[in-house]
C-alpha positions as a printed NumPy array, in Angstrom:
array([[ -5.031, -10.388,  -9.166],
       [ -2.571,  -7.476,  -9.548],
       [  0.057,  -8.326, -12.15 ],
       [  3.594,  -7.14 , -11.391],
       [  6.782,  -6.683, -13.436],
       [ 10.034,  -6.65 , -11.414],
       [ 12.894,  -4.63 , -12.915],
       [ 16.379,  -4.892, -11.385],
       [ 19.826,  -5.264, -12.933],
       [ 20.924,  -7.745, -10.24 ],
       [ 19.548, -11.203, -11.067],
       [ 19.63 , -12.387,  -7.448],
       [ 17.979,  -9.226,  -6.099],
       [ 15.28 ,  -9.489,  -8.76 ],
       [ 14.627, -13.08 ,  -7.681],
       [ 14.395, -12.052,  -4.019],
       [ 12.021,  -9.195,  -4.751],
       [  9.886, -11.492,  -6.898],
       [  9.667, -13.854,  -3.947],
       [  8.588, -10.991,  -1.696],
       [  5.808, -10.062,  -4.117],
       [  4.629, -13.653,  -4.446],
       [  4.02 , -13.825,  -0.683],
       [  1.491, -10.969,  -0.769],
       [ -2.072, -12.172,  -1.433],
       [ -3.587, -10.711,  -4.567],
       [ -0.264, -10.08 ,  -6.347],
       [  1.437, -12.102,  -9.082],
       [  4.811, -11.569, -10.784],
       [  4.291, -11.919, -14.532],
       [  7.877, -11.243, -15.614],
       [ 11.328,  -9.939, -14.656],
       [ 13.532,  -7.517, -16.607],
       [ 17.161,  -6.58 , -15.992],
       [ 17.563,  -3.423, -18.079],
       [ 15.514,  -0.459, -19.22 ],
       [ 14.948,  -1.573, -22.81 ],
       [ 13.629,  -4.973, -21.726],
       [ 11.424,  -3.307, -19.123],
       [  9.793,  -1.064, -21.728],
       [  9.331,  -3.954, -24.152],
       [  7.852,  -6.202, -21.469],
       [  5.382,  -3.535, -20.363],
       [  4.296,  -3.081, -23.974],
       [  3.843,  -6.825, -24.411],
       [  2.326,  -7.94 , -21.1  ],
       [  0.582,  -4.774, -19.849],
       [  1.205,  -5.349, -16.119],
       [ -0.67 ,  -3.336, -13.502],
       [  2.412,  -2.405, -11.484],
       [  6.155,  -2.159, -12.148],
       [  8.745,  -2.47 ,  -9.37 ],
       [ 11.432,  -0.337, -10.966],
       [ 15.084,   0.058,  -9.961],
       [ 16.843,   3.313, -10.837],
       [ 20.369,   2.004, -11.472],
       [ 20.041,   0.007, -14.701],
       [ 22.9  ,  -0.86 , -17.107],
       [ 21.522,   0.832, -20.222],
       [ 19.486,   3.779, -18.92 ],
       [ 18.232,   5.363, -15.729],
       [ 15.105,   3.952, -14.188],
       [ 13.88 ,   7.554, -14.017],
       [ 14.   ,   7.693, -17.823],
       [ 12.104,   4.403, -17.949],
       [  9.519,   5.915, -15.61 ],
       [  9.027,   8.89 , -17.928],
       [  8.6  ,   6.593, -20.926],
       [  5.966,   4.384, -19.318],
       [  2.264,   5.013, -19.842],
       [ -0.907,   3.423, -18.465],
       [  0.978,   1.486, -15.782],
       [  1.714,   2.264, -12.139],
       [  5.31 ,   2.31 , -10.906],
       [  6.8  ,   1.698,  -7.468],
       [ 10.43 ,   2.801,  -7.427],
       [ 12.915,   0.563,  -5.576],
       [ 16.406,   1.997,  -5.285],
       [ 19.412,   2.575,  -3.078],
       [ 19.344,   6.231,  -4.171],
       [ 18.516,   8.421,  -1.17 ],
       [ 19.257,  11.911,  -2.49 ],
       [ 16.322,  14.292,  -2.483],
       [ 16.589,  15.345,  -6.184],
       [ 16.206,  11.704,  -7.235],
       [ 13.235,  11.161,  -4.946],
       [ 11.67 ,  14.415,  -6.17 ],
       [ 12.134,  13.41 ,  -9.806],
       [ 10.493,  10.058,  -9.123],
       [  7.521,  11.833,  -7.564],
       [  7.27 ,  14.239, -10.486],
       [  7.428,  11.28 , -12.839],
       [  4.329,   9.789, -11.255],
       [  5.725,   6.98 ,  -9.088],
       [  3.086,   5.71 ,  -6.652],
       [  5.716,   5.073,  -3.967],
       [  9.469,   4.949,  -3.371],
       [ 11.161,   2.219,  -1.341],
       [ 14.829,   2.546,  -0.393],
       [ 17.06 ,  -0.53 ,  -0.649],
       [ 17.719,  -2.66 ,   1.222],
       [ 14.222,  -3.326,   2.501],
       [ 12.412,  -6.201,   4.154],
       [  9.615,  -8.34 ,   2.793],
       [  7.296,  -6.698,   5.326],
       [  8.165,  -3.194,   4.095],
       [  7.392,  -4.127,   0.503],
       [  4.223,  -5.964,   1.526],
       [  2.986,  -2.847,   3.311],
       [  3.509,  -0.693,   0.184],
       [  1.835,  -3.286,  -2.01 ],
       [ -1.152,  -3.477,   0.328],
       [ -1.434,   0.321,   0.314],
       [ -1.404,   0.215,  -3.479],
       [ -4.078,  -2.499,  -3.56 ],
       [ -6.226,  -0.53 ,  -1.098],
       [ -5.975,   2.597,  -3.251],
       [ -7.035,   0.657,  -6.347],
       [ -9.983,  -0.725,  -4.403],
       [-11.002,   2.737,  -3.205],
       [-10.851,   4.12 ,  -6.749],
       [-13.106,   1.331,  -7.945],
       [-15.553,   1.908,  -5.104],
       [-15.839,   5.672,  -5.698],
       [-17.517,   5.311,  -9.073],
       [-17.553,   7.862, -11.886],
       [-17.169,  11.008,  -9.769],
       [-15.219,  11.643,  -6.571],
       [-16.094,  13.934,  -3.71 ],
       [-13.394,  15.985,  -2.013],
       [-13.399,  13.61 ,   0.962],
       [-12.797,  10.686,  -1.402],
       [ -9.829,  12.476,  -2.968],
       [ -8.415,  13.434,   0.444],
       [ -8.486,   9.815,   1.575],
       [ -6.844,   8.656,  -1.667],
       [ -4.009,  11.117,  -1.168],
       [ -3.634,  10.246,   2.513],
       [ -5.001,  13.525,   3.846],
       [ -6.963,  13.434,   7.11 ],
       [ -9.238,  16.479,   7.159],
       [-10.634,  18.337,  10.119],
       [-14.14 ,  17.116,   9.254],
       [-13.616,  14.207,  11.673],
       [-11.765,  15.591,  14.74 ],
       [-10.629,  13.402,  17.594],
       [-13.771,  12.648,  19.64 ],
       [-13.931,  13.856,  23.216],
       [-12.32 ,  11.422,  25.616],
       [ -9.897,   9.948,  23.055],
       [ -6.167,  10.686,  23.062],
       [ -3.865,  10.989,  20.073],
       [ -1.224,   8.763,  21.692],
       [ -3.652,   5.915,  22.343],
       [ -5.132,   6.338,  18.878],
       [ -1.637,   5.921,  17.432],
       [ -1.205,   2.745,  19.488],
       [ -4.443,   1.272,  18.139],
       [ -3.534,   2.326,  14.586],
       [ -0.089,   0.706,  14.845],
       [ -1.607,  -2.467,  16.259],
       [ -4.153,  -2.704,  13.453],
       [ -1.553,  -2.008,  10.776],
       [  1.001,  -4.47 ,  12.125],
       [ -1.587,  -7.221,  12.563],
       [ -1.629,  -7.75 ,   8.8  ],
       [ -5.258,  -8.886,   8.981],
       [ -8.626,  -7.679,  10.173],
       [ -9.294,  -7.532,  13.91 ],
       [-12.371,  -7.436,  16.079],
       [-12.646,  -4.845,  18.848],
       [-12.042,  -7.614,  21.388],
       [ -8.849,  -8.749,  19.621],
       [ -7.597,  -5.156,  19.363],
       [ -8.346,  -4.663,  23.059],
       [ -6.314,  -7.73 ,  23.994],
       [ -3.349,  -6.639,  21.879],
       [ -3.327,  -3.045,  23.163],
       [ -4.335,  -3.604,  26.778],
       [ -7.424,  -1.42 ,  26.411],
       [-10.986,  -2.29 ,  27.275],
       [-13.105,  -3.624,  24.425],
       [-15.306,  -0.509,  24.495],
       [-12.294,   1.833,  24.315],
       [-10.662,  -0.162,  21.519],
       [-13.892,  -0.073,  19.538],
       [-14.153,   3.725,  19.897],
       [-10.641,   4.195,  18.547],
       [-11.279,   1.742,  15.72 ],
       [-14.463,   3.604,  14.797],
       [-12.538,   6.886,  14.765],
       [ -9.92 ,   5.391,  12.43 ],
       [-12.779,   4.361,  10.133],
       [-14.237,   7.882,  10.29 ],
       [-10.974,   9.45 ,   9.093],
       [-10.496,   6.86 ,   6.351],
       [ -7.546,   5.016,   7.888],
       [ -9.483,   1.827,   8.522],
       [-12.641,   0.099,   7.386],
       [-15.015,  -2.32 ,   9.046],
       [-16.984,  -5.19 ,   7.627],
       [-19.559,  -7.372,   9.333],
       [-18.771, -11.059,   9.697],
       [-21.916, -13.145,   9.925],
       [-21.932, -16.255,  12.097],
       [-24.524, -18.918,  12.523],
       [-26.688, -16.876,  14.883],
       [-26.916, -13.51 ,  16.589],
       [-25.585, -10.118,  15.554],
       [-22.693,  -9.977,  13.062],
       [-19.213,  -9.308,  14.401],
       [-17.529,  -6.127,  13.197],
       [-14.038,  -6.712,  11.792],
       [-11.667,  -3.779,  11.31 ],
       [ -8.916,  -3.59 ,   8.694],
       [ -6.109,  -1.051,   8.224],
       [ -6.195,   1.088,   5.083],
       [ -3.487,   3.675,   5.884]])
């Protein structure tokens, strides 16, 4: 369970965002803070895994809170759109930046990306290879080019379908949703796995070969 602290000066907005987080499997809101000082104190006391941090706080900037935080990940949530603010958040170590107002689905997608990254880090072990690091930072390298016979446009369609499904899919389910043949859908799904954007896991039934299930990683 990933423990989350929500920081927002608006009590109603904080409640809404907490509700968004609570809907995402594997995440739990452990507390809410409405100013920078309380946010810092709560992090020190509860040691959450992730902080959803607003920038416009009554006592100090969320960017200053970000700089003061240690040993905790931060996802910035703000109405600020100017590039210097976004750049400062990146330099401060924010794992992502979500512009207000946003939907529950938009936040859920960022939270799932965060959970996937944590899982990948755990799976790597003590030392990472360059390919592991590239996948963590969202870089698709040329080591796995588009296979012959596959198109970038159709690959994007399959990727969007898998991402928007919000769950794992079989090749047959992906084929039905995209209008492709099962064989074609499976080839695209396997390519997405090869470049680190998806993963597959076998699902064992009562008899016969296990069914491959594909899940979006991003």
